[in-house]
Coordinates of C-alpha atoms in Angstrom, one line a residue:
Chain O
M1 CA 0.0 0.0 0.0
N2 CA 1.4 3.3 -1.0
P3 CA -0.2 6.0 1.2
W4 CA 1.4 8.8 -0.9
G5 CA 0.1 7.6 -4.2
S6 CA -2.0 10.3 -5.7
L7 CA -5.6 9.5 -6.7
T8 CA -5.2 5.7 -6.4
G9 CA -8.3 3.7 -6.6
L10 CA -11.1 3.9 -9.0
R11 CA -13.6 5.4 -6.6
D12 CA -11.4 8.3 -5.9
L13 CA -10.9 8.8 -9.5
Q14 CA -14.6 8.7 -10.1
R15 CA -15.1 11.2 -7.3
E16 CA -12.6 13.6 -8.9
M17 CA -14.2 13.1 -12.2
S18 CA -17.6 14.0 -10.8
R19 CA -16.1 16.9 -9.0
L20 CA -14.6 18.2 -12.2
F21 CA -17.2 17.4 -14.7
D22 CA -20.2 17.1 -12.7
G23 CA -23.1 16.0 -14.7
G24 CA -25.0 14.1 -12.0
M25 CA -27.1 14.9 -9.0
T26 CA -25.2 12.9 -6.6
V27 CA -22.2 13.6 -4.4
E28 CA -19.8 10.7 -4.5
R29 CA -18.4 9.4 -1.3
T30 CA -15.1 7.6 -0.8
A31 CA -14.1 5.2 1.9
R32 CA -11.2 7.5 2.5
F33 CA -11.8 10.3 4.9
P34 CA -10.5 12.9 5.3
L35 CA -8.9 13.5 1.9
V36 CA -5.3 14.8 2.4
N37 CA -2.8 16.8 0.4
V38 CA 0.8 16.8 1.2
L39 CA 3.0 19.7 0.1
S40 CA 6.7 20.2 0.9
D41 CA 9.8 22.1 0.3
A42 CA 13.4 21.8 1.5
D43 CA 12.4 23.0 5.0
E44 CA 9.1 21.5 5.9
A45 CA 6.0 19.5 4.9
L46 CA 2.5 20.7 5.0
V47 CA -0.3 18.2 5.4
T48 CA -3.8 19.6 4.8
A49 CA -7.1 17.7 5.3
E50 CA -10.6 18.8 4.5
I51 CA -12.6 18.0 7.7
P52 CA -15.7 20.3 7.7
G53 CA -17.7 20.6 10.8
V54 CA -15.4 18.9 13.4
D55 CA -14.9 20.4 16.8
P56 CA -11.1 20.9 17.1
A57 CA -11.3 19.5 20.6
N58 CA -12.3 16.2 19.0
L59 CA -9.3 16.1 16.7
E60 CA -6.2 14.1 17.7
I61 CA -2.9 14.2 15.8
S62 CA -0.2 11.8 16.8
L63 CA 3.2 10.7 15.5
T64 CA 4.7 7.3 16.1
K65 CA 7.7 5.8 14.4
G66 CA 7.5 8.2 11.4
Q67 CA 3.8 7.6 11.0
L68 CA 1.3 10.5 11.3
T69 CA -2.2 9.7 12.5
I70 CA -5.2 12.0 12.2
R71 CA -8.1 10.9 14.3
G72 CA -11.4 12.5 15.2
T73 CA -15.1 12.4 15.4
I74 CA -17.6 14.7 13.6
K75 CA -20.6 15.1 15.8
D76 CA -23.5 16.1 13.7
A77 CA -27.0 16.5 15.0
A78 CA -30.2 17.5 13.3
P79 CA -31.3 21.1 13.9
A80 CA -33.3 21.4 17.1
G81 CA -37.0 21.5 16.7
E82 CA -40.1 19.5 16.8
D83 CA -41.2 17.2 13.9
M84 CA -37.8 17.6 12.2
I85 CA -37.5 15.3 9.1
C86 CA -34.5 14.7 7.0
H87 CA -34.7 14.9 3.3
R88 CA -31.1 14.5 2.4
K89 CA -28.0 13.3 4.3
E90 CA -24.9 13.5 2.3
R91 CA -22.4 15.0 4.7
A92 CA -19.9 12.7 6.5
S93 CA -20.2 12.3 10.2
G94 CA -19.0 10.0 12.9
P95 CA -15.5 8.8 13.8
F96 CA -12.6 8.7 11.3
A97 CA -8.9 8.0 11.3
R98 CA -6.1 8.0 8.8
T99 CA -2.4 7.1 9.1
F100 CA 0.4 8.0 6.8
K101 CA 4.0 7.2 6.6
L102 CA 6.0 10.5 6.5
P103 CA 8.4 10.8 3.5
F104 CA 11.2 12.1 5.6
E105 CA 12.3 12.6 9.2
V106 CA 10.7 15.5 11.0
E107 CA 11.4 17.6 14.1
E108 CA 8.7 16.0 16.3
E109 CA 8.6 18.7 19.0
K110 CA 8.2 21.4 16.3
I111 CA 5.1 20.0 14.7
S112 CA 2.2 22.5 14.7
A113 CA -1.4 22.1 13.6
K114 CA -4.1 24.6 12.9
Y115 CA -7.8 24.1 12.1
E116 CA -9.4 26.9 10.2
K117 CA -12.5 27.0 8.1
G118 CA -12.9 23.3 8.1
V119 CA -9.4 22.6 6.9
L120 CA -6.8 21.0 9.1
A121 CA -3.2 22.1 8.3
I122 CA -0.3 20.3 10.0
T123 CA 3.2 21.8 9.5
L124 CA 6.1 19.4 10.0
P125 CA 9.6 20.9 9.9
R126 CA 12.2 18.6 8.4
A127 CA 14.9 17.2 10.6
E128 CA 18.2 18.8 9.8
K129 CA 19.7 15.6 8.6
S130 CA 16.8 14.9 6.3
K131 CA 17.1 18.2 4.4
P132 CA 18.3 17.9 0.9
R133 CA 21.9 18.9 0.5
S134 CA 23.6 19.9 -2.7
I135 CA 26.9 18.2 -3.3
P136 CA 29.5 20.4 -5.0
V137 CA 31.1 18.9 -8.0
I138 CA 34.8 19.5 -8.4
A139 CA 36.3 19.6 -11.8
G140 CA 39.4 17.6 -11.9
Chain J
M1 CA -46.6 16.9 7.2
N2 CA -44.3 15.6 4.6
T3 CA -44.2 18.1 1.8
N4 CA -40.9 18.2 0.1
E5 CA -39.9 21.8 0.1
T6 CA -36.6 21.2 -1.6
M7 CA -36.8 19.2 -4.8
M8 CA -33.8 19.1 -6.9
S9 CA -30.3 20.2 -6.4
S10 CA -27.7 20.3 -9.1
A11 CA -24.6 22.0 -10.2
P12 CA -25.0 24.7 -12.9
S13 CA -24.8 23.2 -16.4
S14 CA -21.8 25.4 -17.2
A15 CA -20.1 24.0 -14.2
V16 CA -16.9 22.7 -15.5
K17 CA -14.7 25.8 -14.9
E18 CA -15.2 29.2 -13.6
N19 CA -12.2 31.5 -13.9
D20 CA -10.1 28.4 -14.4
H21 CA -11.1 27.0 -11.0
P22 CA -12.8 23.6 -11.0
V23 CA -16.4 23.7 -9.6
F24 CA -17.4 21.2 -7.0
L25 CA -20.8 20.2 -5.7
P26 CA -20.8 20.5 -1.9
A27 CA -22.3 17.6 0.1
A28 CA -25.6 18.8 1.7
D29 CA -28.0 17.8 4.4
I30 CA -31.6 19.0 4.2
Y31 CA -34.0 19.1 7.1
E32 CA -37.5 20.3 7.4
S33 CA -39.9 21.0 10.1
P34 CA -43.2 22.8 10.2
A35 CA -41.2 25.9 11.3
G36 CA -38.8 25.9 8.4
V37 CA -36.1 24.3 6.2
W38 CA -32.5 23.9 7.1
I39 CA -29.7 23.3 4.6
R40 CA -26.1 22.5 5.6
C41 CA -23.4 22.3 3.0
D42 CA -19.8 21.2 3.5
M43 CA -17.6 24.0 2.1
P44 CA -14.2 23.6 3.7
G45 CA -11.7 26.3 3.0
V46 CA -14.3 28.9 2.1
A47 CA -14.0 32.2 3.9
E48 CA -17.2 34.0 4.9
E49 CA -16.4 36.9 2.7
E50 CA -16.0 34.5 -0.3
L51 CA -19.4 33.1 0.2
E52 CA -22.5 34.0 -1.8
V53 CA -26.0 32.9 -1.1
T54 CA -28.8 34.0 -3.5
M55 CA -32.4 33.3 -4.0
E56 CA -34.2 33.9 -7.2
N57 CA -37.3 32.4 -8.7
K58 CA -37.5 29.7 -6.0
V59 CA -33.9 28.7 -6.6
L60 CA -31.5 29.0 -3.7
T61 CA -27.9 29.1 -4.9
V62 CA -24.8 28.9 -2.7
S63 CA -21.3 29.4 -4.0
G64 CA -17.9 30.0 -2.5
T65 CA -14.3 30.1 -3.5
Q66 CA -11.8 28.1 -1.5
M67 CA -8.7 29.7 -0.1
G68 CA -5.4 28.7 -1.4
Q69 CA -3.2 26.1 0.4
G70 CA 0.0 26.8 2.1
R71 CA 2.5 29.3 0.8
E72 CA 4.3 29.9 -2.5
G73 CA 7.1 27.5 -3.4
L74 CA 5.7 24.3 -1.9
E75 CA 5.7 21.3 -4.1
T76 CA 2.8 18.7 -4.1
L77 CA 4.0 15.3 -2.9
A78 CA 0.6 13.7 -2.8
G79 CA -2.7 15.3 -3.9
E80 CA -6.0 13.7 -3.0
Y81 CA -8.2 16.7 -3.5
L82 CA -8.3 19.8 -5.6
T83 CA -9.4 23.3 -4.5
G84 CA -11.7 25.5 -6.5
V85 CA -15.2 26.8 -6.3
Y86 CA -18.1 25.1 -4.4
Q87 CA -21.5 25.8 -6.1
R88 CA -24.9 24.2 -5.8
S89 CA -28.5 25.2 -6.4
F90 CA -31.6 24.0 -4.6
G91 CA -35.0 24.3 -6.1
L92 CA -37.6 25.3 -3.6
S93 CA -41.2 24.4 -4.0
R94 CA -42.3 27.9 -3.2
D95 CA -40.8 31.3 -2.2
F96 CA -39.5 31.9 1.2
D97 CA -39.3 35.3 2.9
E98 CA -35.9 36.4 1.8
S99 CA -35.5 38.9 4.6
A100 CA -36.0 36.1 7.1
V101 CA -33.4 33.7 5.6
K102 CA -30.4 33.3 7.8
A103 CA -27.0 31.9 6.6
R104 CA -24.0 31.3 8.8
M105 CA -20.6 29.6 8.3
K106 CA -18.8 27.6 10.9
D107 CA -15.8 25.3 10.6
G108 CA -16.3 25.0 6.8
V109 CA -20.0 24.2 7.1
L110 CA -22.6 26.6 5.7
E111 CA -26.0 26.5 7.5
I112 CA -29.0 28.2 5.9
E113 CA -32.3 28.5 7.7
L114 CA -35.4 29.2 5.7
P115 CA -38.3 30.0 8.1
K116 CA -41.7 29.3 6.8
A117 CA -44.2 32.1 6.8
K118 CA -47.0 31.6 9.2
E119 CA -49.7 31.3 6.5
A120 CA -47.6 28.7 4.7
R121 CA -47.5 26.3 7.6
A122 CA -49.9 23.4 7.4
R123 CA -53.0 23.9 9.4
R124 CA -54.9 21.1 11.1
I125 CA -58.5 21.1 10.1
P126 CA -60.8 19.8 12.8
V127 CA -63.2 17.2 11.6
E128 CA -66.6 17.4 12.9
A129 CA -68.5 14.3 13.8

């Protein structure tokens, strides 16, 4: 299993297709939740995840042996009121967890996470020894 | 009381691209009670000032542009989702009082409340023996 592979799996591909060329009335769901993007440069990695409607107090991020885990629960209740009926329920809710192997060593004590507008952003600074180094070439 | 106030919901037919951003259909929950209709849409990454909620000819349309990710110079190692514009229209079976419609955004979830006018609520008709 390659957790870093992009758009692996037919369902994810279908979902992307329907997001891009939406012709239907349905919102596709994937088994994978939340969806994650990983960005990086020479100094750090940025992991972002779309987790709308979660209470940040119910989010748990942990790092064990180079594996990053995002865990949480989306508590979603019907609006308060009498005789409330539900016509449509497409939004994800309930517990979720995902674990990824990090592509390089990070400074564990310097990891920071921010939850804003339904998007979780985790910044992972690279460990000094894992930063790319350029090797000078000597003409000889 | 089981009248379906909201019928169809669809992305606009010209939905493929808007200003070069891909357009996505936000997942939605729709609830109804005798007091009103509630619609919740998942729109992560959309700032309140980027959000637009309009109602015209019994069609409620929500749209919002997602904020960018990270800073300049970052390279994508793995990409499972794209960012762009969320847009969706909901056909309503009748007009709601626009001035009473409330919309709020919290943690990437848009909640719209459409209160029913008093005269539109179902009335129980007593049956005489």
